[in-house]
Short mmCIF file of C-alpha atoms in Angstrom, two decimals:
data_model
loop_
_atom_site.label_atom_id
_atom_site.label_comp_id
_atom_site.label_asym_id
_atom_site.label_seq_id
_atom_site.Cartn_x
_atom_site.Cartn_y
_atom_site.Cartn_z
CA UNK A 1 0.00 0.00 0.00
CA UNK A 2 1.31 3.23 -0.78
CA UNK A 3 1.57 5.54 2.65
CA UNK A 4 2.48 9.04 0.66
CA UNK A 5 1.58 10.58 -2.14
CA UNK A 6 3.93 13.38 -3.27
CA UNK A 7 2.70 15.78 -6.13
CA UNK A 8 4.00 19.35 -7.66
CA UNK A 9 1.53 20.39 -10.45
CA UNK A 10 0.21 23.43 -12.22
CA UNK A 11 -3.42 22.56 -11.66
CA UNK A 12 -5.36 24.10 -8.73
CA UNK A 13 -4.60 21.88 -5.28
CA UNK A 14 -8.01 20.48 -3.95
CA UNK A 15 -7.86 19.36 -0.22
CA UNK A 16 -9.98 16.66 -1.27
CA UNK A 17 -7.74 14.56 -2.98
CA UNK A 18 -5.45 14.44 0.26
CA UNK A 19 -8.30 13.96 2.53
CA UNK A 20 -8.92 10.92 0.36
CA UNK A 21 -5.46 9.67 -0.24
CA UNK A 22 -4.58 9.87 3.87
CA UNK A 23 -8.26 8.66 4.98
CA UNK A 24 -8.40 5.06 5.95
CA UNK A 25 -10.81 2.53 7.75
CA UNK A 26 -7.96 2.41 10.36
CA UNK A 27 -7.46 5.96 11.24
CA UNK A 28 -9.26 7.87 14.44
CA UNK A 29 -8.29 11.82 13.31
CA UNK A 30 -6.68 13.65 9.96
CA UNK A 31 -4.16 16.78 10.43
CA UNK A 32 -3.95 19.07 6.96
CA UNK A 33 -2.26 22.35 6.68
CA UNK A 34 -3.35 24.68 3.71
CA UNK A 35 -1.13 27.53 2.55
CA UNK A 36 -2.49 30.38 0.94
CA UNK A 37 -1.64 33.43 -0.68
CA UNK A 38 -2.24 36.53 1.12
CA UNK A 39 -2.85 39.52 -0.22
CA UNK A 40 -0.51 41.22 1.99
CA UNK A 41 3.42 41.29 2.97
CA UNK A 42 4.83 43.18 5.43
CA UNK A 43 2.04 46.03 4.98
CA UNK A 44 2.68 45.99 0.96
CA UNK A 45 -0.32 44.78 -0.76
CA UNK A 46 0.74 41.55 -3.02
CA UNK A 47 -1.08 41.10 -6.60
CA UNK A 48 -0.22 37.70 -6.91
CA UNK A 49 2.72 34.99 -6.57
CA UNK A 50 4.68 32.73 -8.94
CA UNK A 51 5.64 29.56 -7.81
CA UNK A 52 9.15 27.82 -9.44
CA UNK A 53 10.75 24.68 -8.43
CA UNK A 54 13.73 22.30 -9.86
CA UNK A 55 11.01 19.79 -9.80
CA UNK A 56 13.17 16.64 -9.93
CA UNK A 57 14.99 17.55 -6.97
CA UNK A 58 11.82 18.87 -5.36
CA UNK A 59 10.18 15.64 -6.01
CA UNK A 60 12.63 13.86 -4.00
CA UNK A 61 13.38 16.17 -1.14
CA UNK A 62 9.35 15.87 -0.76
CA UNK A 63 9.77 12.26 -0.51
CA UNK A 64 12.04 12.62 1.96
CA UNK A 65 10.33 14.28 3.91
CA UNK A 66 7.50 11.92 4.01
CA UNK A 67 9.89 8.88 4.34
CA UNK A 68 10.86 11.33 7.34
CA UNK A 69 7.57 11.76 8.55
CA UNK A 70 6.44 7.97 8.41
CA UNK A 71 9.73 6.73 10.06
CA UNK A 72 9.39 9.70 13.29
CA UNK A 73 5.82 9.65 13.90
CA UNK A 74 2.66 6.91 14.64
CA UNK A 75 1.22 7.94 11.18
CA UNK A 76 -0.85 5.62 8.54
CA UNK A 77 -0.13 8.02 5.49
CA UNK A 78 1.05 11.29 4.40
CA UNK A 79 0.61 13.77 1.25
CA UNK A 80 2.15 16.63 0.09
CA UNK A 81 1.06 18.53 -2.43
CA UNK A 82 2.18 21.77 -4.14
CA UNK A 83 1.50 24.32 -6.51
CA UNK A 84 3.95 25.93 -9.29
CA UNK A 85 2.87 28.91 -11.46
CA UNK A 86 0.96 31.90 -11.14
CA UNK A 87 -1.04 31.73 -7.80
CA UNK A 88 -3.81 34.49 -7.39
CA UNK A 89 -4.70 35.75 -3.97
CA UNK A 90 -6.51 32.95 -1.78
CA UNK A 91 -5.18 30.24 -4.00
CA UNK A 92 -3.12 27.42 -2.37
CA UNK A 93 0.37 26.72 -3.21
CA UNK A 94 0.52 23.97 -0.28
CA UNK A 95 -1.40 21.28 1.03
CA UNK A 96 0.20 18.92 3.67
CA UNK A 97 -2.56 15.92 5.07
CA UNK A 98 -1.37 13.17 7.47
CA UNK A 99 -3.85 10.33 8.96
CA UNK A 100 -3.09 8.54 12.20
CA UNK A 101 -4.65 6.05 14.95
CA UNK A 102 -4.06 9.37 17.14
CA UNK A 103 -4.22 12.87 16.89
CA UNK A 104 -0.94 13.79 18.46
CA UNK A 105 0.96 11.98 16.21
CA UNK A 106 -0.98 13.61 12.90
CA UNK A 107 -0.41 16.95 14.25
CA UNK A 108 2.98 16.60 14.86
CA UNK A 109 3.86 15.20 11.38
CA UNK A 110 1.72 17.77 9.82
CA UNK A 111 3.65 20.72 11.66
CA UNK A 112 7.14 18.61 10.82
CA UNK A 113 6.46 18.54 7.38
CA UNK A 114 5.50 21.76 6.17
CA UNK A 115 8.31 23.61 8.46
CA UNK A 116 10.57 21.43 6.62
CA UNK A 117 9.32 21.74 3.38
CA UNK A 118 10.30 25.55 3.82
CA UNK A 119 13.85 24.95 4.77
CA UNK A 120 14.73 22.07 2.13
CA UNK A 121 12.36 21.61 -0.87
CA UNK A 122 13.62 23.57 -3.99
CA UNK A 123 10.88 25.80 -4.64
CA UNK A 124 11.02 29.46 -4.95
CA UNK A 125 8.13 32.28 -4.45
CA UNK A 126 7.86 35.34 -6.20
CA UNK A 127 5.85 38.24 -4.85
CA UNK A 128 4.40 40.61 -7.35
CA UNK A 129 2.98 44.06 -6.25
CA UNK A 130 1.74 47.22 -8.05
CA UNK A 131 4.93 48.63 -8.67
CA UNK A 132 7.12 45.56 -8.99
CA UNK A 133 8.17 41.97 -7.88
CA UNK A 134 10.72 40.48 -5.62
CA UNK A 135 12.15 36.92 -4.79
CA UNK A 136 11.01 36.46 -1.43
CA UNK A 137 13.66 35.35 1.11
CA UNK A 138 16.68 35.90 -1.18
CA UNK A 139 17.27 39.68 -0.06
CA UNK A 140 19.43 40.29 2.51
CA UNK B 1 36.07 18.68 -17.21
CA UNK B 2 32.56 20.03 -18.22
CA UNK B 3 29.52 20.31 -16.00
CA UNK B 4 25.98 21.40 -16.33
CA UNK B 5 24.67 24.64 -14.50
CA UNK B 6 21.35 24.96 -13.54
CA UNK B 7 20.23 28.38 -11.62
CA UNK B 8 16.90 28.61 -10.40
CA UNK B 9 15.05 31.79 -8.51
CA UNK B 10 16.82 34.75 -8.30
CA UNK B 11 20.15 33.51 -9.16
CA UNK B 12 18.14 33.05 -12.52
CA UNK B 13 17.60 36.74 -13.17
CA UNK B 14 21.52 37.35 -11.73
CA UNK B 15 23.24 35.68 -13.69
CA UNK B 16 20.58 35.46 -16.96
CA UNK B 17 20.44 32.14 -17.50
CA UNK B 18 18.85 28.73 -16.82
CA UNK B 19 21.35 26.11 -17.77
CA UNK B 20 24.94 26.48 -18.82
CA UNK B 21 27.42 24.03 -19.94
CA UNK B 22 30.76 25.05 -17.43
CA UNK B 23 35.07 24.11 -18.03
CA UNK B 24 35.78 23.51 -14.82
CA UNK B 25 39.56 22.06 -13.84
CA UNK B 26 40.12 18.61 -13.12
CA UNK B 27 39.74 18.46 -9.44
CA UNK B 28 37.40 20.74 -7.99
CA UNK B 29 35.29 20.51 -5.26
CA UNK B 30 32.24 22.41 -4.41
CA UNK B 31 33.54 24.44 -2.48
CA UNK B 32 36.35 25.19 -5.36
CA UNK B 33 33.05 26.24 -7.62
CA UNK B 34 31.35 27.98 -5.76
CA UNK B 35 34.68 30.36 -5.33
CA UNK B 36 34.38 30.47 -9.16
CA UNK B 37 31.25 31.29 -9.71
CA UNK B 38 31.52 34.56 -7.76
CA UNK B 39 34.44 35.42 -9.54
CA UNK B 40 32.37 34.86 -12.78
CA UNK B 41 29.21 36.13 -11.72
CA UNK B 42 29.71 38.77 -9.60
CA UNK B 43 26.07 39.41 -8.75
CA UNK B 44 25.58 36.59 -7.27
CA UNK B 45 27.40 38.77 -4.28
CA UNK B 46 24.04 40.35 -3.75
CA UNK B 47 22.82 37.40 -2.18
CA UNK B 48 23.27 35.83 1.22
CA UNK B 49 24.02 32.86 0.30
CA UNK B 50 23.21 29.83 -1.89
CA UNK B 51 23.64 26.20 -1.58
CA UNK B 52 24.47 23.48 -4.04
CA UNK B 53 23.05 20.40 -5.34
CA UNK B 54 24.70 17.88 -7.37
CA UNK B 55 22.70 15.52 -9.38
CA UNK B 56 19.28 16.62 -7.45
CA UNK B 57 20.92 16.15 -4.14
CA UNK B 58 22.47 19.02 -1.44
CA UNK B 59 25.83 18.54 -1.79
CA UNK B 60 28.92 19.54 0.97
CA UNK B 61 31.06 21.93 0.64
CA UNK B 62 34.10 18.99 0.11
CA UNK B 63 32.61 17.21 -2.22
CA UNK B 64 34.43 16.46 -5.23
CA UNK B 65 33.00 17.29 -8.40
CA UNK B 66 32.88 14.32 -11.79
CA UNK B 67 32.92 15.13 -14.74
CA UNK B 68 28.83 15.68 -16.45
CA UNK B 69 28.22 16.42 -13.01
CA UNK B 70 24.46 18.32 -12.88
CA UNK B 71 25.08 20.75 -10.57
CA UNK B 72 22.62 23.46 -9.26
CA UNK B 73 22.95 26.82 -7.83
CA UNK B 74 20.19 26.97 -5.24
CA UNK B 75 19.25 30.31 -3.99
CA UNK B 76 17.81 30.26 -0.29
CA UNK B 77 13.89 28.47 -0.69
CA UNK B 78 10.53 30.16 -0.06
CA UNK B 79 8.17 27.28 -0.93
CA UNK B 80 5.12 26.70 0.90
CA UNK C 1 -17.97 40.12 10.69
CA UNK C 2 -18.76 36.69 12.86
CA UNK C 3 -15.58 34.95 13.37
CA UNK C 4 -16.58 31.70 14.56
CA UNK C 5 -18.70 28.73 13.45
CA UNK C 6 -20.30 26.67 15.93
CA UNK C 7 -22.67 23.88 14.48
CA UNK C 8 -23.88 20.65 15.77
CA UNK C 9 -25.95 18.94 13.13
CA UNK C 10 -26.77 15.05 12.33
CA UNK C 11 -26.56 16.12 8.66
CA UNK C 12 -22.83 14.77 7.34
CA UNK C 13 -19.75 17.16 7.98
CA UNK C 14 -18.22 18.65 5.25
CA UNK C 15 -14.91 19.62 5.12
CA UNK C 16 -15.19 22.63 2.48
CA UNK C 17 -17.64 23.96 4.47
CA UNK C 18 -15.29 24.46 7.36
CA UNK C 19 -12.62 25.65 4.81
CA UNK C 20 -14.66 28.18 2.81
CA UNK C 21 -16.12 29.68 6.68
CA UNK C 22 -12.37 30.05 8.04
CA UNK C 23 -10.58 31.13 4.36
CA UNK C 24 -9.88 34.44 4.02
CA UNK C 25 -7.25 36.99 1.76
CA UNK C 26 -5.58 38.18 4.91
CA UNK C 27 -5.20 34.44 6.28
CA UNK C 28 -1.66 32.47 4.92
CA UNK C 29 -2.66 29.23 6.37
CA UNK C 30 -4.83 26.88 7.20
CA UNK C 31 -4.87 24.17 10.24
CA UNK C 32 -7.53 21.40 9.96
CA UNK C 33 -8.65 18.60 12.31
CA UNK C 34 -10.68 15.79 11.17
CA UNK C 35 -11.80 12.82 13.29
CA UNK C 36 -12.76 9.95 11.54
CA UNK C 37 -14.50 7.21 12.78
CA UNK C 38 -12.06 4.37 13.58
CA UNK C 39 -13.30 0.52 12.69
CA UNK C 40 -11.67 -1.09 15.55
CA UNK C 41 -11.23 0.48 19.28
CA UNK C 42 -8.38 -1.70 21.69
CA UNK C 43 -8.12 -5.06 19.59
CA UNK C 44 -12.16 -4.73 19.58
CA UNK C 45 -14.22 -4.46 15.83
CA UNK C 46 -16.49 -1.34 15.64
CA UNK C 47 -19.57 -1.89 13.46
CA UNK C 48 -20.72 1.70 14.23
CA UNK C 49 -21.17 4.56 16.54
CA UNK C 50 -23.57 6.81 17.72
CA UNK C 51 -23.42 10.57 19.17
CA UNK C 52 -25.92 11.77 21.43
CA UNK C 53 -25.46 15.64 22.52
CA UNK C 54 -27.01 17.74 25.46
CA UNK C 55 -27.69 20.40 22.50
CA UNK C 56 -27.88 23.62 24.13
CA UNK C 57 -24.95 23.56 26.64
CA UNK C 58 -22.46 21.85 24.28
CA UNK C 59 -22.87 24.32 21.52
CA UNK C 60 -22.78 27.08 24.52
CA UNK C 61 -19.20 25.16 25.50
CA UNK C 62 -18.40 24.87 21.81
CA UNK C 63 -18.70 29.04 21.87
CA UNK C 64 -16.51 29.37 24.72
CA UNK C 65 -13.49 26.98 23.15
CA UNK C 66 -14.25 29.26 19.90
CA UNK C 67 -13.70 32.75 22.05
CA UNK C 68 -11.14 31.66 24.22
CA UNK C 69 -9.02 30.20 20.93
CA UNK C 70 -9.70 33.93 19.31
CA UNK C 71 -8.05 35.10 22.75
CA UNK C 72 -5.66 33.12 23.01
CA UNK C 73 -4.16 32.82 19.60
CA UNK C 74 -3.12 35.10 16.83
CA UNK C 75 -5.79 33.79 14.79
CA UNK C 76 -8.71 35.15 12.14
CA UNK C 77 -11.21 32.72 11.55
CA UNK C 78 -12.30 29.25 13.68
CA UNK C 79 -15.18 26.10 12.75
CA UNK C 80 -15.86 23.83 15.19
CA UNK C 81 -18.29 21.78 13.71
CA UNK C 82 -19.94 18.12 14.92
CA UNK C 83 -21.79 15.46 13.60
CA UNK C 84 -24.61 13.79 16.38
CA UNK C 85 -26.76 10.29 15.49
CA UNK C 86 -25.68 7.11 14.12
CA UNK C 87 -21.95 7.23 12.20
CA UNK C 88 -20.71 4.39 10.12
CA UNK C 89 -16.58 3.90 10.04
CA UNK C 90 -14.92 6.50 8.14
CA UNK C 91 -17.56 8.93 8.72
CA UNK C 92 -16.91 12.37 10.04
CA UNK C 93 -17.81 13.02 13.77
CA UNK C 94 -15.77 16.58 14.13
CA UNK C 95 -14.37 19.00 12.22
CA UNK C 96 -11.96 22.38 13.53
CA UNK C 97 -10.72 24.55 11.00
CA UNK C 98 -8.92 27.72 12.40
CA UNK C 99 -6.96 29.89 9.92
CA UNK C 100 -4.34 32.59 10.62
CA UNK C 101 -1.51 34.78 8.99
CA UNK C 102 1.49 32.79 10.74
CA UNK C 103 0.65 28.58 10.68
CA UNK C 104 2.25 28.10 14.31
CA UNK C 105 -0.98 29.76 15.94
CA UNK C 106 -3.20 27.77 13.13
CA UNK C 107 -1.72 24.45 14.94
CA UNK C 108 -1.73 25.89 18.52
CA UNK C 109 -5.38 26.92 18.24
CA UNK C 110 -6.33 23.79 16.04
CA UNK C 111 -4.67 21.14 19.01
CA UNK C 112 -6.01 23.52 21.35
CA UNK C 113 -9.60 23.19 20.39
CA UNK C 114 -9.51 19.68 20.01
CA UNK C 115 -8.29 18.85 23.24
CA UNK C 116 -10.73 20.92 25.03
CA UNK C 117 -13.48 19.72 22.90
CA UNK C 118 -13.33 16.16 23.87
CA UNK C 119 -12.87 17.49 28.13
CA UNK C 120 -15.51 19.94 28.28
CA UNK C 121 -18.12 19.77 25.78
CA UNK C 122 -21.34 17.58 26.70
CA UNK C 123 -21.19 14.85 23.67
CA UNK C 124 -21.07 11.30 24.25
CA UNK C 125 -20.50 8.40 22.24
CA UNK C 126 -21.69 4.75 22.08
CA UNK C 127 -19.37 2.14 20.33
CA UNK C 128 -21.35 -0.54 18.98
CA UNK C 129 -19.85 -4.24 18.51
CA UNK C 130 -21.49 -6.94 16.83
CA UNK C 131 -21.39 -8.17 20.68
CA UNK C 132 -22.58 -5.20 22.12
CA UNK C 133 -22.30 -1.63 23.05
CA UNK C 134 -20.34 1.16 25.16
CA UNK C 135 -20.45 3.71 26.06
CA UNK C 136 -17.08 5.77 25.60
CA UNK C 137 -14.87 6.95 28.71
CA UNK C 138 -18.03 5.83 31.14
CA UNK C 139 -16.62 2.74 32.67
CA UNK C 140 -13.88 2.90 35.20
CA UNK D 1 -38.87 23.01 45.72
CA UNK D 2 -38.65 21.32 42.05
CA UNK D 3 -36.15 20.91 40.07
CA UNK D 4 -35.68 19.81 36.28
CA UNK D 5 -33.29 16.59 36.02
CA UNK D 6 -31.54 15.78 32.99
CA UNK D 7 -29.55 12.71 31.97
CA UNK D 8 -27.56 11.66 29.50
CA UNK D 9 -25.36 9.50 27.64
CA UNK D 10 -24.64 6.21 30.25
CA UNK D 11 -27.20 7.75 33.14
CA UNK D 12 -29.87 7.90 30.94
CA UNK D 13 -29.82 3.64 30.62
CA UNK D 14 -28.98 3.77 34.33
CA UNK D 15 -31.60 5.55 35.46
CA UNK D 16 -34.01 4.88 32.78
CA UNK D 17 -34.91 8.43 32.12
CA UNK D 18 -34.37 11.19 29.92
CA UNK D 19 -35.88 13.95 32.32
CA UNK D 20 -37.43 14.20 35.50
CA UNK D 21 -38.86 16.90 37.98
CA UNK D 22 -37.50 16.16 41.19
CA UNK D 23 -38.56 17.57 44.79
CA UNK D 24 -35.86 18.67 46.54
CA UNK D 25 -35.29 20.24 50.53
CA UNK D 26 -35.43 24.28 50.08
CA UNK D 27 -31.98 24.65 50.42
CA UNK D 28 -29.67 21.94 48.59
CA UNK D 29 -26.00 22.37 47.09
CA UNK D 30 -24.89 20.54 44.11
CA UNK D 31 -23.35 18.40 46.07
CA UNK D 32 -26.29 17.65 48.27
CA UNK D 33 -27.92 17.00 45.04
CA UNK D 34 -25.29 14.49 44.31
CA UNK D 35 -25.51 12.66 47.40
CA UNK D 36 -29.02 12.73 46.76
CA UNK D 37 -28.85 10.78 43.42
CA UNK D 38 -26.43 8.12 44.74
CA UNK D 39 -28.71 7.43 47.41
CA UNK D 40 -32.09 7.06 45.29
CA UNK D 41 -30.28 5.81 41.80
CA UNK D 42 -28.02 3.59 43.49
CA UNK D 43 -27.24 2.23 39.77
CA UNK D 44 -25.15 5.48 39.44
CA UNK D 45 -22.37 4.38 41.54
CA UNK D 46 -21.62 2.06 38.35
CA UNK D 47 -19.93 5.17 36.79
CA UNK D 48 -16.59 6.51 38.21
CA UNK D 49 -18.05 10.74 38.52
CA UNK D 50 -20.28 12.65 37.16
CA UNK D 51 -20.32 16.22 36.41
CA UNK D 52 -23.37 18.38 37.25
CA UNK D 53 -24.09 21.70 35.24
CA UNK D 54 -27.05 24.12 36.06
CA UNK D 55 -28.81 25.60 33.54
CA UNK D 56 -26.08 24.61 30.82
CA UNK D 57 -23.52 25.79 32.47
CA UNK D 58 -20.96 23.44 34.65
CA UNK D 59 -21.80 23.93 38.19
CA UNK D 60 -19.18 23.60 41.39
CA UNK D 61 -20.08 21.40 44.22
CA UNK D 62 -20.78 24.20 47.01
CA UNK D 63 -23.53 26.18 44.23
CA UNK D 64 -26.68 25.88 46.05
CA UNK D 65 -29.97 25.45 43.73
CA UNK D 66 -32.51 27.80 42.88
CA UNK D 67 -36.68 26.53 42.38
CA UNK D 68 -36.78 25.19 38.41
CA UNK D 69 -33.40 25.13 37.66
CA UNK D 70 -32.73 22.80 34.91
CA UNK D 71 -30.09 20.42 36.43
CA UNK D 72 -28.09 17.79 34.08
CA UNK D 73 -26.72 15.16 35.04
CA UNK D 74 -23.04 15.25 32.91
CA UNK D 75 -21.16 11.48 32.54
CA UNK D 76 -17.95 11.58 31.65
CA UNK D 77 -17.59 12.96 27.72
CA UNK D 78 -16.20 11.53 24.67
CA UNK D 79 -17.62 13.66 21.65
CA UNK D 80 -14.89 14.31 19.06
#
């Protein structure tokens, strides 16, 4: 049986599809994170985002990170799923779902994996504003 | 020995490319490149920092580079 | 605008619903509890459950998780929404949304609610065998 | 004076009742109340506690009841 399911794609994310891929006869709760885009930044109003990844390598650091997940915590199964492209405000770049026997464990996966899927995975935002656009995180 | 360059993000726009084809001496380590590249690329200065992945994996500073080696700059992430 | 959703209902829980009540353009994430209904409880088979409520007070204790989580939490938006009458496994007994601009208060609030859900509000559940019934956290 | 008893969840099969008016003495705590119950439902010791809330609220042991106040009788919880 396959316990993650690891997906970047242009299409819209639908919560849905990792409710159903984590969701089993076995499980007693479901932890999901959504991201989505704001349509603010550090008081500057954002227009929208672009999403870019080296999608290979992304891929795999994903998979880690659910290898990660499954091996640390009391968890049936895992997805992670994220957006590239343009992203409009409210859209959702991220979706992270994890089922377990108990809650604790689902929450704590959850939490794990999205924090680390902002330190490792190589994916890059870009904000875009009124008067211009700017790599977010690679300014010192 | 030749490598592949691959920039992604910002270091994209800095340096105006995607993918290069790079002469790099014999024995070189990552370390060794990365030294190069901001000789040869001085913008990528205005950045913090950036790490490096060889064949789709984060790769040490000591690591020694082969040749056809795919190696990518990797600005810091903001996926998420 | 109201910023909590309090509903006990023996209609089926929806996830969306929870989502599009807590989503919002200021919000950058989204934490999400689901409970699912387990087929098996210590080594025993579940065929099915059932959730009876004291209405009034535990959607007046429902409130007061909902308030003090708006307190306590950097948060926007919070559903706390559950399902009463007869539930079949994998079926949906509770549902807590909570969004916010920064995730870690999403999770704090999310756990939080949770937690204090299953202490303080007056719901009670019967597990039913094909032996037999229980009911849940009543025998010492 | 009368009061409004509710039960639920186990108490209701213990007891065999949903809801009952109940005469009490004119002045009676919660936890008179309680003492009450264990004497007359003796099938209620078969639970480890039970919580008592007045008038949907959770009341403390020392609150003393008030003529139709709507008492419940609260077994241990396990919604979620």
């Amino acid at each position: 049986m396959k316990k993650s399911s690891i997906i970047i794609t242009s299409e819209k994310l639908k919560v849905q599809d990792c409710y159903d891929f984590v969701q089993d006869a076995a499980c007693g709760g479901i932890a999901l994170f959504v991201g989505t885009v704001r349509n603010h930044t550090k008081n500057k109003e954002v227009s929208h985002l672009n999403f870019s990844a080296y999608e290979p390598m992304a891929l795999k650091e994903m998979q880690k990170i659910a290898a990660l997940a499954l091996a640390k915590f009391q968890i049936h199964k895992i997805a992670i799923h994220h957006a590239i492209g343009e992203l409009q405000i409210g859209d959702i770049p991220v979706i992270i779902a994890v089922s377990s026997a108990h809650r604790k464990a689902a929450f704590e996966a959850c939490e794990f994996a999205i924090d680390t899927l902002k330190e490792t995975v190589p994916i890059w935002k870009k904000e875009h504003f009124n008067d211009g656009e700017i790599w977010v995180n690679s300014h010192p | 020995m030749k490598i592949q360059l691959l920039f992604f993000g910002i270091t994209t726009d800095l340096v105006g490319e995607n993918s290069i084809f790079y002469e790099l001496k014999s024995v070189a380590t990552v370390q060794d490149l990365k030294n190069e590249l901001l000789l040869n690329y001085s913008k990528l200065k205005n950045i913090e920092e950036f790490a490096i992945a060889v064949n789709e994996e984060y790769a040490e500073n000591d690591l020694v580079l082969k040749e056809n080696d795919v190696v990518a700059i990797i600005p810091p992430v903001s996926g998420g």
